[in-house]
């Protein structure tokens, strides 16, 4: 599986069969992203919640690529009300898609659409592709539920927010890494704006002190896992 980072919480997962899955494609208004939404194709888009920095350019991409947007039911309803394809799930539920399996996980956060409508619970996502398990935590504060995710799943890659203010900061993200016990860690949701400034190298150093691999991707970087 290949994973490409676009800054903030936006990632593209590509499996060995060439299936492309975007997570939280905030690109055109993302000051860190090296690409614009018009340069990106995806069959499926996982939207962890409806905030503009996560739902992002999902509709523009879905319009051009006929993508299906995966999210909690209230978010899926909003997507369909705008004329796009959605796959509704709820936290704790998993489904086998053509590209692999997705299970939505709890996130301590809100969710409302750009028009201000309630959009259900915010989520994270476990994604299994090519025999690997990626856990994108979404926007969330630290919760003990993450320990359960770690106990029940062998997580190869844990993508965790570190920017503080709206999500976990570094100290809490380190506790989350301990709970999830993944093989590798990638920090996200930092340095997009001054209010979420954080030092990914400081975080990475502390993760390495825990005996784990931490990769601080630059926006645009692609990694094979
Ligand atoms: Ni949010
Ligand atoms: Mn956010």
XYZ file of C-alpha atoms and ligand atoms in Angstrom:
227
model
C 0.000 0.000 0.000
C 1.139 3.524 -0.786
C 0.191 6.491 1.324
C 0.578 10.104 0.231
C 0.254 13.118 2.532
C -1.162 16.491 1.449
C -0.794 18.329 4.756
C -3.366 18.789 7.554
C -5.357 15.503 7.750
C -5.489 14.727 4.017
C -4.083 11.408 2.776
C -4.381 9.238 -0.327
C -4.152 5.484 0.091
C -3.427 3.440 -3.047
C -3.477 -0.348 -2.913
C -1.636 -2.884 -5.053
C -4.674 -3.234 -7.353
C -4.640 0.524 -7.986
C -7.717 1.393 -5.919
C -7.482 4.963 -4.657
C -9.028 6.112 -1.401
C -8.802 9.686 -0.161
C -9.188 10.589 3.489
C -10.253 14.132 4.464
C -9.320 15.814 1.144
C -8.844 19.415 2.273
C -6.686 20.655 -0.607
C -7.705 23.871 -2.394
C -7.895 25.998 0.788
C -5.174 24.053 2.583
C -2.113 26.316 2.793
C 0.153 23.247 3.109
C -1.142 21.168 0.201
C 1.155 20.970 -2.847
C -1.725 19.800 -5.053
C -5.164 21.101 -5.928
C -8.317 18.989 -5.944
C -8.457 19.023 -9.748
C -5.196 17.018 -9.846
C -6.560 14.208 -7.645
C -8.704 11.207 -8.628
C -10.361 8.869 -6.165
C -13.036 6.189 -6.313
C -13.772 6.534 -2.613
C -13.433 9.372 -0.128
C -13.567 8.803 3.612
C -14.783 11.948 5.391
C -14.117 11.650 9.140
C -16.522 14.541 9.810
C -18.154 17.465 8.040
C -15.888 20.358 9.102
C -14.572 22.249 6.090
C -10.959 21.247 6.799
C -11.964 17.547 6.454
C -14.920 17.256 4.067
C -12.832 19.788 2.156
C -12.991 19.325 -1.614
C -14.906 16.040 -1.462
C -17.757 17.371 -3.589
C -15.493 18.807 -6.307
C -13.625 15.500 -6.565
C -16.829 13.421 -6.408
C -18.379 15.505 -9.180
C -15.434 14.891 -11.515
C -14.625 11.281 -10.508
C -18.072 9.980 -9.528
C -16.552 9.090 -6.149
C -18.492 7.584 -3.271
C -18.138 9.460 0.020
C -17.974 7.246 3.118
C -19.050 8.693 6.449
C -21.494 8.486 9.339
C -25.156 8.358 8.278
C -25.953 12.008 9.043
C -22.974 13.113 6.946
C -23.918 10.637 4.196
C -27.430 12.095 4.150
C -25.966 15.584 3.684
C -23.750 14.300 0.837
C -26.733 12.697 -0.910
C -28.853 15.831 -0.401
C -26.236 17.651 -2.532
C -26.542 15.028 -5.285
C -23.400 12.975 -4.601
C -22.961 9.273 -3.851
C -22.488 8.253 -0.244
C -22.020 5.127 1.803
C -23.548 5.571 5.270
C -21.957 3.838 8.247
C -21.831 4.406 11.981
C -19.114 4.258 14.588
C -18.260 0.670 15.446
C -19.525 -0.669 12.127
C -17.265 -2.092 9.426
C -17.858 -2.804 5.743
C -15.887 -4.565 3.013
C -15.445 -2.211 0.058
C -13.814 -3.233 -3.254
C -10.545 -1.643 -2.065
C -10.596 -3.125 1.458
C -12.331 -2.890 4.797
C -13.284 0.251 6.729
C -14.406 0.485 10.348
C -15.374 3.820 11.861
C -13.938 4.547 15.292
C -14.984 6.960 18.058
C -13.629 10.509 17.990
C -14.124 13.151 20.670
C -15.057 16.079 18.455
C -18.030 17.847 16.841
C -19.301 17.835 13.285
C -21.318 20.331 11.346
C -21.633 21.100 7.654
C -20.341 24.340 6.084
C -23.995 25.527 6.247
C -24.006 24.915 10.007
C -26.184 21.785 10.056
C -25.473 19.041 12.586
C -23.729 16.198 10.753
C -23.700 13.360 13.271
C -20.749 12.199 15.320
C -17.184 12.845 14.287
C -15.247 9.636 13.607
C -11.881 8.124 12.919
C -11.339 5.209 10.548
C -9.532 1.904 10.535
C -8.708 0.969 6.930
C -7.422 -2.467 5.927
C -5.830 -2.763 2.479
C -3.158 -5.140 1.137
C -3.037 -6.885 4.518
C -2.075 -3.667 6.347
C -4.118 -1.758 8.899
C -4.089 2.046 8.930
C -5.789 3.937 11.759
C -6.596 7.580 10.864
C -7.851 8.996 14.152
C -9.687 11.982 12.603
C -10.013 15.060 14.796
C -10.147 13.848 18.360
C -9.123 14.403 21.910
C -7.449 11.584 23.787
C -9.827 8.848 24.857
C -9.456 5.493 26.547
C -11.375 3.981 23.602
C -8.090 4.137 21.704
C -6.726 1.487 24.032
C -9.536 -0.811 22.893
C -8.695 -0.109 19.251
C -5.098 -1.102 20.017
C -6.112 -4.221 21.929
C -8.409 -5.494 19.176
C -6.389 -4.595 16.076
C -2.802 -4.900 14.919
C -2.325 -1.364 13.673
C 0.529 -1.008 11.184
C 0.240 2.759 10.830
C -1.362 5.180 13.284
C -2.080 8.667 11.924
C -2.638 10.928 14.896
C -3.414 14.643 15.366
C -0.840 16.627 17.394
C -1.777 20.285 16.779
C -3.658 20.860 20.054
C -6.524 23.374 20.504
C -9.064 21.442 18.362
C -7.545 17.981 18.921
C -4.926 16.240 21.005
C -1.632 17.995 21.501
C 1.725 16.236 21.601
C 1.534 15.019 25.200
C -1.882 13.409 24.732
C -0.943 12.063 21.287
C 1.990 10.229 22.903
C -0.458 8.579 25.295
C -2.613 7.647 22.298
C 0.422 5.994 20.676
C 0.942 3.989 23.867
C -2.738 2.913 23.800
C -2.838 1.986 20.101
C 0.618 0.330 20.095
C 1.135 0.621 16.311
C 4.216 -0.322 14.307
C 4.547 3.145 12.758
C 3.207 6.613 13.552
C 2.546 9.683 11.385
C 1.535 13.006 13.007
C -1.138 15.170 11.339
C -3.350 18.243 11.927
C -0.544 20.671 12.817
C 1.046 23.857 11.394
C -1.786 24.499 8.948
C -2.544 27.713 10.850
C -0.765 29.326 13.835
C -3.455 28.128 16.269
C -2.379 24.515 15.686
C 1.379 25.048 15.530
C 3.293 22.040 16.845
C 6.771 20.595 16.345
C 6.477 17.221 14.581
C 10.178 16.492 15.186
C 9.729 16.864 18.945
C 6.780 14.466 18.757
C 8.763 12.055 16.550
C 11.711 12.070 18.945
C 9.459 11.162 21.857
C 7.734 8.411 19.846
C 11.180 6.987 19.009
C 12.055 7.056 22.717
C 9.049 4.726 23.110
C 10.781 2.328 20.681
C 8.443 3.046 17.780
C 8.998 4.309 14.270
C 7.681 7.818 13.576
C 7.594 9.333 10.096
C 7.187 13.086 9.744
C 5.931 13.371 6.180
C 6.187 16.657 4.302
C 3.100 17.576 2.289
C 3.444 15.764 -1.045
C 5.543 12.900 0.362
C 4.558 9.350 -0.516
C 5.423 6.300 1.513
C 5.150 2.539 0.905
C 4.023 0.539 3.915
Ni -12.925 19.212 12.999
Mn -9.914 19.730 11.840
